[in-house]
Structure formats: C-alpha cells, structure tokens
Amino acid sequence: AVLFTPGNHDVANYAAMREAFGAAGWQGPSVDDEDRILSVQLCEGWRCVLLDSTVPASQSNEAGKAVHGEIDAAQVMALRGELALAEVEGERVLVVMHHPMRAPTTEAESVWSRVCLRGEVAALLQRAVADSPAVAAVLTGHLHSEMDERVGNARLLAAPSTCHQYLQEGERIRLAEDDTSGFREIVLKSDGRWTTEVVRLGAAADAAARVSTPPATA
C-alpha cells in the first residue's frame, strides 16, 4: 500500500491531491474528518497511524503559507485510542506526520522550533507517544534535514528531503551547497524488530551505476 500525509505545501490543493491519489488506491488522512487521522495495518505486527499536522485552511491558511504545524485535541484522543488498540493486539506502531513534534536538541533549537508543531496540544501529543509502549517511532519530514532523537521509548525521526537540504552551523541554519538529497528507509519485521537508515540519492545513484556496469575483464 502507498500511504501519504500532507505537508505545508499541500494545504491549498490537498483535497484534489487526495482525490487523485485515492483513484490510484493510495491512502491518506482526510482534511474533512474531525480528527484528521488514518490508521492502517502495514503488515503482521505493525500499524501505521498518519496524522495531518498542517495548519487547516479554515484557520486563515487557505494559501498554505503557514510553515509551522498544529495538532488538535481530537487527533490526540483518536491517536490514544489507536495506540490502546495496538497494545491489546500486540502491534507496534509508526506514527507519521509532516512536522516534527519538537525541534532537534541542538544549538539551533530555537530556529528549528519555528517550523515544528506549536501550541499546547503538541505537548499532549508527546505525552501520548511517551505513555504508549506500542510506539516504535514517530516519522516526520519538513526539516529538510535528518534527525534521530527519542520521546520516551520511541524514536523521533526526521527524513532528509528529496529536494534541497538545510545544514546547521552553530546557532544558524543554512542551505546546503552540495546535493545531499535523500530519504529514510525503514524495514519492519513481524517479530517487532525494525531497522532504519538514511540513503543519500547521490550515493544510491553511484551504487546503482556500479552494479549495472559490469567490471572490465582482461
């Protein structure tokens, strides 16, 4: 199955995007649902819960200009319900949303925090994740930079962008000059174990070229 969740650039056209993706059998949370959440069983022993973390168009964000994210209380309550069910079923859970729950713990934390989740409910979301032994990781993007930290026993992961990247230099963040675009790969096993790694597209392309080009022979 192909799953998706909206980012800040998708707000203005998300309804049309979701309709087009839905026609192809892809699944994502609805902007019309009160809780803006979708729960899908990925495989044996694993569940994915997708949250819409964008600022709704109804909150003066019709053009999708808001860069930070917001989660409401209904989403947190719905998530707690899904996590409780996963615990009963013995499933592990990946929580997926575009905006990180909090900023990376770095010298540039105050800069990163401007584009992460905001509001009092963000703390409730962190508590829900930390309280549940079912959560393996919270997967996010938006930073155009990788992150690997913890919230309780769960890992808080951010994937690099397939577009341009941002780098931290002390308390500042700058646009990367070289092409370090990439993605995060996650491998799930039915016994609850899992692995993850960041793959840089340049490195992946080089590896593919080496595989496809037979070695020279004398």
Short mmCIF file of N, CA and C in Angstrom, two decimals, residues 65-185:
data_model
loop_
_atom_site.label_atom_id
_atom_site.label_comp_id
_atom_site.label_asym_id
_atom_site.label_seq_id
_atom_site.Cartn_x
_atom_site.Cartn_y
_atom_site.Cartn_z
N LYS A 65 0.34 29.14 3.55
CA LYS A 65 1.57 29.89 3.83
C LYS A 65 2.16 29.57 5.20
N ALA A 66 1.36 28.99 6.10
CA ALA A 66 1.85 28.68 7.44
C ALA A 66 2.90 27.58 7.36
N VAL A 67 4.08 27.83 7.91
CA VAL A 67 5.17 26.87 7.82
C VAL A 67 5.17 25.92 9.03
N HIS A 68 4.73 26.39 10.18
CA HIS A 68 4.71 25.54 11.37
C HIS A 68 3.54 24.57 11.31
N GLY A 69 3.49 23.64 12.22
CA GLY A 69 2.42 22.65 12.26
C GLY A 69 1.55 22.78 13.49
N GLU A 70 0.36 22.20 13.42
CA GLU A 70 -0.56 22.20 14.56
C GLU A 70 -1.31 20.88 14.62
N ILE A 71 -1.52 20.39 15.83
CA ILE A 71 -2.31 19.19 16.10
C ILE A 71 -3.43 19.60 17.05
N ASP A 72 -4.62 19.06 16.86
CA ASP A 72 -5.71 19.43 17.77
C ASP A 72 -6.01 18.28 18.73
N ALA A 73 -6.83 18.59 19.74
CA ALA A 73 -7.12 17.62 20.80
C ALA A 73 -7.82 16.38 20.27
N ALA A 74 -8.68 16.53 19.26
CA ALA A 74 -9.39 15.38 18.70
C ALA A 74 -8.40 14.38 18.10
N GLN A 75 -7.35 14.88 17.46
CA GLN A 75 -6.35 13.99 16.89
C GLN A 75 -5.61 13.21 17.97
N VAL A 76 -5.27 13.90 19.06
CA VAL A 76 -4.56 13.24 20.15
C VAL A 76 -5.44 12.17 20.78
N MET A 77 -6.71 12.47 20.98
CA MET A 77 -7.63 11.49 21.55
C MET A 77 -7.77 10.28 20.63
N ALA A 78 -7.88 10.53 19.33
CA ALA A 78 -8.00 9.43 18.37
C ALA A 78 -6.73 8.60 18.34
N LEU A 79 -5.58 9.27 18.43
CA LEU A 79 -4.31 8.55 18.45
C LEU A 79 -4.21 7.67 19.69
N ARG A 80 -4.59 8.20 20.83
CA ARG A 80 -4.56 7.39 22.06
C ARG A 80 -5.42 6.15 21.92
N GLY A 81 -6.57 6.28 21.25
CA GLY A 81 -7.43 5.14 21.02
C GLY A 81 -6.76 4.09 20.15
N GLU A 82 -6.08 4.54 19.09
CA GLU A 82 -5.39 3.61 18.20
C GLU A 82 -4.22 2.93 18.91
N LEU A 83 -3.52 3.67 19.75
CA LEU A 83 -2.39 3.09 20.48
C LEU A 83 -2.87 2.07 21.51
N ALA A 84 -3.99 2.36 22.16
CA ALA A 84 -4.55 1.41 23.13
C ALA A 84 -4.95 0.12 22.43
N LEU A 85 -5.55 0.23 21.25
CA LEU A 85 -5.95 -0.94 20.47
C LEU A 85 -4.72 -1.73 20.04
N ALA A 86 -3.67 -1.03 19.62
CA ALA A 86 -2.44 -1.70 19.19
C ALA A 86 -1.81 -2.48 20.35
N GLU A 87 -1.87 -1.90 21.55
CA GLU A 87 -1.33 -2.60 22.72
C GLU A 87 -2.08 -3.89 22.98
N VAL A 88 -3.41 -3.85 22.84
CA VAL A 88 -4.23 -5.04 23.04
C VAL A 88 -3.91 -6.10 21.99
N GLU A 89 -3.72 -5.66 20.75
CA GLU A 89 -3.47 -6.57 19.64
C GLU A 89 -2.01 -7.01 19.55
N GLY A 90 -1.15 -6.43 20.38
CA GLY A 90 0.27 -6.77 20.34
C GLY A 90 0.98 -6.21 19.13
N GLU A 91 0.50 -5.08 18.61
CA GLU A 91 1.11 -4.46 17.44
C GLU A 91 2.08 -3.36 17.86
N ARG A 92 3.07 -3.11 17.02
CA ARG A 92 3.91 -1.94 17.16
C ARG A 92 3.42 -0.89 16.18
N VAL A 93 3.68 0.37 16.50
CA VAL A 93 3.07 1.47 15.74
C VAL A 93 4.13 2.46 15.27
N LEU A 94 3.97 2.88 14.02
CA LEU A 94 4.71 4.02 13.47
C LEU A 94 3.73 5.17 13.35
N VAL A 95 4.00 6.28 14.00
CA VAL A 95 3.19 7.49 13.88
C VAL A 95 3.86 8.37 12.84
N VAL A 96 3.10 8.79 11.84
CA VAL A 96 3.67 9.54 10.71
C VAL A 96 2.96 10.87 10.54
N MET A 97 3.72 11.94 10.45
CA MET A 97 3.17 13.26 10.15
C MET A 97 4.28 14.10 9.54
N HIS A 98 3.91 15.21 8.96
CA HIS A 98 4.90 16.03 8.25
C HIS A 98 5.80 16.80 9.20
N HIS A 99 5.23 17.46 10.20
CA HIS A 99 6.00 18.33 11.09
C HIS A 99 6.53 17.56 12.31
N PRO A 100 7.79 17.76 12.68
CA PRO A 100 8.30 17.14 13.89
C PRO A 100 7.54 17.62 15.13
N MET A 101 7.42 16.73 16.13
CA MET A 101 6.72 17.09 17.36
C MET A 101 7.44 18.19 18.12
N ARG A 102 8.75 18.17 18.01
CA ARG A 102 9.56 19.21 18.67
C ARG A 102 10.83 19.41 17.87
N ALA A 103 11.54 20.48 18.19
CA ALA A 103 12.76 20.80 17.47
C ALA A 103 13.89 19.87 17.88
N PRO A 104 14.86 19.65 16.99
CA PRO A 104 16.05 18.88 17.38
C PRO A 104 16.77 19.56 18.53
N THR A 105 17.34 18.75 19.41
CA THR A 105 18.06 19.29 20.56
C THR A 105 19.47 19.67 20.12
N THR A 106 19.60 20.88 19.62
CA THR A 106 20.89 21.36 19.12
C THR A 106 21.04 22.82 19.49
N GLU A 107 22.19 23.41 19.12
CA GLU A 107 22.41 24.82 19.37
C GLU A 107 21.43 25.69 18.60
N ALA A 108 20.88 25.14 17.50
CA ALA A 108 19.94 25.88 16.67
C ALA A 108 18.48 25.53 17.00
N GLU A 109 18.25 25.01 18.20
CA GLU A 109 16.91 24.56 18.57
C GLU A 109 15.87 25.67 18.43
N SER A 110 16.24 26.89 18.81
CA SER A 110 15.27 27.99 18.75
C SER A 110 14.87 28.31 17.31
N VAL A 111 15.78 28.06 16.37
CA VAL A 111 15.47 28.30 14.96
C VAL A 111 14.58 27.18 14.42
N TRP A 112 14.96 25.93 14.70
CA TRP A 112 14.16 24.80 14.24
C TRP A 112 12.74 24.84 14.80
N SER A 113 12.59 25.31 16.04
CA SER A 113 11.29 25.27 16.70
C SER A 113 10.24 26.12 15.98
N ARG A 114 10.67 27.07 15.18
CA ARG A 114 9.72 27.92 14.46
C ARG A 114 8.92 27.14 13.42
N VAL A 115 9.45 26.00 12.98
CA VAL A 115 8.79 25.26 11.91
C VAL A 115 8.24 23.92 12.37
N CYS A 116 8.30 23.64 13.67
CA CYS A 116 7.78 22.38 14.21
C CYS A 116 6.35 22.58 14.71
N LEU A 117 5.81 21.58 15.40
CA LEU A 117 4.48 21.73 15.97
C LEU A 117 4.47 22.84 17.00
N ARG A 118 3.36 23.57 17.05
CA ARG A 118 3.19 24.62 18.05
C ARG A 118 1.90 24.39 18.82
N GLY A 119 1.77 25.11 19.91
CA GLY A 119 0.53 25.06 20.68
C GLY A 119 0.60 24.09 21.85
N GLU A 120 -0.35 24.24 22.77
CA GLU A 120 -0.38 23.43 23.98
C GLU A 120 -0.62 21.96 23.66
N VAL A 121 -1.36 21.68 22.60
CA VAL A 121 -1.70 20.29 22.28
C VAL A 121 -0.47 19.50 21.84
N ALA A 122 0.55 20.19 21.35
CA ALA A 122 1.78 19.50 20.94
C ALA A 122 2.38 18.73 22.12
N ALA A 123 2.31 19.32 23.30
CA ALA A 123 2.82 18.65 24.50
C ALA A 123 1.97 17.42 24.84
N LEU A 124 0.66 17.50 24.60
CA LEU A 124 -0.21 16.35 24.83
C LEU A 124 0.11 15.21 23.87
N LEU A 125 0.48 15.56 22.66
CA LEU A 125 0.87 14.55 21.69
C LEU A 125 2.14 13.84 22.13
N GLN A 126 3.12 14.60 22.59
CA GLN A 126 4.35 13.99 23.08
C GLN A 126 4.07 13.07 24.25
N ARG A 127 3.15 13.47 25.14
CA ARG A 127 2.81 12.64 26.28
C ARG A 127 2.14 11.35 25.83
N ALA A 128 1.25 11.43 24.84
CA ALA A 128 0.57 10.24 24.32
C ALA A 128 1.58 9.24 23.75
N VAL A 129 2.57 9.76 23.03
CA VAL A 129 3.60 8.90 22.45
C VAL A 129 4.47 8.29 23.55
N ALA A 130 4.88 9.12 24.50
CA ALA A 130 5.75 8.64 25.58
C ALA A 130 5.05 7.63 26.47
N ASP A 131 3.72 7.75 26.61
CA ASP A 131 2.97 6.86 27.51
C ASP A 131 2.73 5.48 26.92
N SER A 132 2.84 5.34 25.60
CA SER A 132 2.47 4.08 24.96
C SER A 132 3.69 3.23 24.62
N PRO A 133 3.76 2.00 25.14
CA PRO A 133 4.86 1.10 24.77
C PRO A 133 4.74 0.58 23.34
N ALA A 134 3.59 0.83 22.70
CA ALA A 134 3.38 0.33 21.34
C ALA A 134 4.13 1.16 20.30
N VAL A 135 4.43 2.42 20.59
CA VAL A 135 5.03 3.30 19.59
C VAL A 135 6.51 2.98 19.42
N ALA A 136 6.87 2.60 18.20
CA ALA A 136 8.27 2.36 17.89
C ALA A 136 8.96 3.65 17.48
N ALA A 137 8.27 4.47 16.68
CA ALA A 137 8.89 5.70 16.19
C ALA A 137 7.83 6.67 15.70
N VAL A 138 8.20 7.93 15.71
CA VAL A 138 7.42 9.00 15.09
C VAL A 138 8.23 9.46 13.89
N LEU A 139 7.66 9.32 12.70
CA LEU A 139 8.37 9.64 11.46
C LEU A 139 7.88 10.96 10.91
N THR A 140 8.80 11.86 10.61
CA THR A 140 8.44 13.18 10.11
C THR A 140 9.38 13.60 8.99
N GLY A 141 9.07 14.73 8.41
CA GLY A 141 9.93 15.34 7.40
C GLY A 141 10.11 16.81 7.73
N HIS A 142 9.85 17.67 6.77
CA HIS A 142 9.72 19.12 6.92
C HIS A 142 11.03 19.86 7.19
N LEU A 143 11.95 19.27 7.94
CA LEU A 143 13.18 19.98 8.29
C LEU A 143 14.17 20.05 7.13
N HIS A 144 13.98 19.22 6.11
CA HIS A 144 14.97 19.09 5.03
C HIS A 144 16.33 18.73 5.64
N SER A 145 16.27 17.92 6.69
CA SER A 145 17.47 17.51 7.41
C SER A 145 17.11 16.28 8.23
N GLU A 146 18.05 15.38 8.44
CA GLU A 146 17.73 14.19 9.22
C GLU A 146 17.81 14.46 10.72
N MET A 147 17.06 13.68 11.49
CA MET A 147 17.08 13.79 12.94
C MET A 147 16.81 12.40 13.51
N ASP A 148 17.43 12.09 14.64
CA ASP A 148 17.21 10.81 15.31
C ASP A 148 17.35 11.05 16.82
N GLU A 149 16.22 11.27 17.48
CA GLU A 149 16.21 11.50 18.92
C GLU A 149 15.15 10.60 19.55
N ARG A 150 14.82 10.84 20.80
CA ARG A 150 13.84 9.99 21.48
C ARG A 150 12.77 10.81 22.19
N VAL A 151 11.58 10.24 22.21
CA VAL A 151 10.47 10.75 23.03
C VAL A 151 9.99 9.55 23.83
N GLY A 152 10.33 9.49 25.11
CA GLY A 152 10.06 8.29 25.88
C GLY A 152 10.90 7.16 25.31
N ASN A 153 10.26 6.02 25.02
CA ASN A 153 10.97 4.89 24.43
C ASN A 153 10.90 4.90 22.90
N ALA A 154 10.20 5.86 22.34
CA ALA A 154 10.04 5.92 20.88
C ALA A 154 11.12 6.81 20.26
N ARG A 155 11.54 6.45 19.07
CA ARG A 155 12.49 7.29 18.35
C ARG A 155 11.75 8.37 17.57
N LEU A 156 12.28 9.55 17.58
CA LEU A 156 11.74 10.68 16.83
C LEU A 156 12.66 10.89 15.64
N LEU A 157 12.16 10.53 14.45
CA LEU A 157 12.99 10.52 13.25
C LEU A 157 12.49 11.55 12.24
N ALA A 158 13.43 12.25 11.64
CA ALA A 158 13.11 13.12 10.50
C ALA A 158 13.94 12.65 9.32
N ALA A 159 13.31 12.63 8.16
CA ALA A 159 13.99 12.19 6.95
C ALA A 159 14.53 13.40 6.20
N PRO A 160 15.64 13.23 5.50
CA PRO A 160 16.10 14.31 4.63
C PRO A 160 15.11 14.51 3.49
N SER A 161 15.22 15.60 2.81
CA SER A 161 14.32 15.89 1.69
C SER A 161 14.89 15.31 0.40
N THR A 162 14.00 14.97 -0.52
CA THR A 162 14.45 14.58 -1.85
C THR A 162 14.75 15.82 -2.69
N CYS A 163 14.57 17.00 -2.07
CA CYS A 163 14.88 18.28 -2.70
C CYS A 163 16.13 18.84 -2.02
N HIS A 164 16.21 20.13 -1.80
CA HIS A 164 17.38 20.73 -1.17
C HIS A 164 17.39 20.45 0.33
N GLN A 165 18.57 20.59 0.92
CA GLN A 165 18.75 20.29 2.34
C GLN A 165 19.17 21.55 3.10
N TYR A 166 18.90 21.51 4.43
CA TYR A 166 19.38 22.56 5.31
C TYR A 166 20.41 21.98 6.27
N LEU A 167 21.46 22.74 6.54
CA LEU A 167 22.51 22.33 7.44
C LEU A 167 22.57 23.27 8.62
N GLN A 168 22.94 22.73 9.77
CA GLN A 168 23.10 23.55 10.96
C GLN A 168 24.56 23.95 11.11
N GLU A 169 24.78 25.22 11.38
CA GLU A 169 26.11 25.73 11.68
C GLU A 169 26.01 26.53 12.97
N GLY A 170 26.35 25.90 14.08
CA GLY A 170 26.19 26.57 15.37
C GLY A 170 24.74 26.86 15.64
N GLU A 171 24.41 28.13 15.85
CA GLU A 171 23.04 28.52 16.13
C GLU A 171 22.29 28.93 14.87
N ARG A 172 22.91 28.74 13.73
CA ARG A 172 22.29 29.14 12.47
C ARG A 172 22.00 27.92 11.59
N ILE A 173 21.11 28.11 10.63
CA ILE A 173 20.78 27.07 9.66
C ILE A 173 20.96 27.66 8.27
N ARG A 174 21.62 26.94 7.40
CA ARG A 174 21.85 27.45 6.05
C ARG A 174 21.50 26.39 5.02
N LEU A 175 21.29 26.83 3.79
CA LEU A 175 21.01 25.94 2.68
C LEU A 175 22.28 25.22 2.28
N ALA A 176 22.20 23.89 2.12
CA ALA A 176 23.37 23.11 1.72
C ALA A 176 23.75 23.44 0.28
N GLU A 177 25.04 23.58 0.03
CA GLU A 177 25.50 23.92 -1.31
C GLU A 177 25.61 22.68 -2.20
N ASP A 178 25.89 21.52 -1.61
CA ASP A 178 26.02 20.32 -2.42
C ASP A 178 24.71 19.53 -2.39
N ASP A 179 24.59 18.55 -3.26
CA ASP A 179 23.38 17.75 -3.37
C ASP A 179 23.43 16.60 -2.37
N THR A 180 22.75 16.77 -1.25
CA THR A 180 22.70 15.71 -0.24
C THR A 180 21.26 15.21 -0.08
N SER A 181 20.46 15.33 -1.13
CA SER A 181 19.07 14.88 -1.06
C SER A 181 19.02 13.38 -0.78
N GLY A 182 17.93 12.95 -0.15
CA GLY A 182 17.85 11.54 0.19
C GLY A 182 16.51 11.17 0.80
N PHE A 183 16.45 9.99 1.38
CA PHE A 183 15.23 9.50 2.00
C PHE A 183 15.60 8.57 3.15
N ARG A 184 14.62 8.24 3.97
CA ARG A 184 14.85 7.30 5.08
C ARG A 184 14.17 5.98 4.76
N GLU A 185 14.93 4.92 4.82
CA GLU A 185 14.40 3.58 4.58
C GLU A 185 14.13 2.89 5.92
#
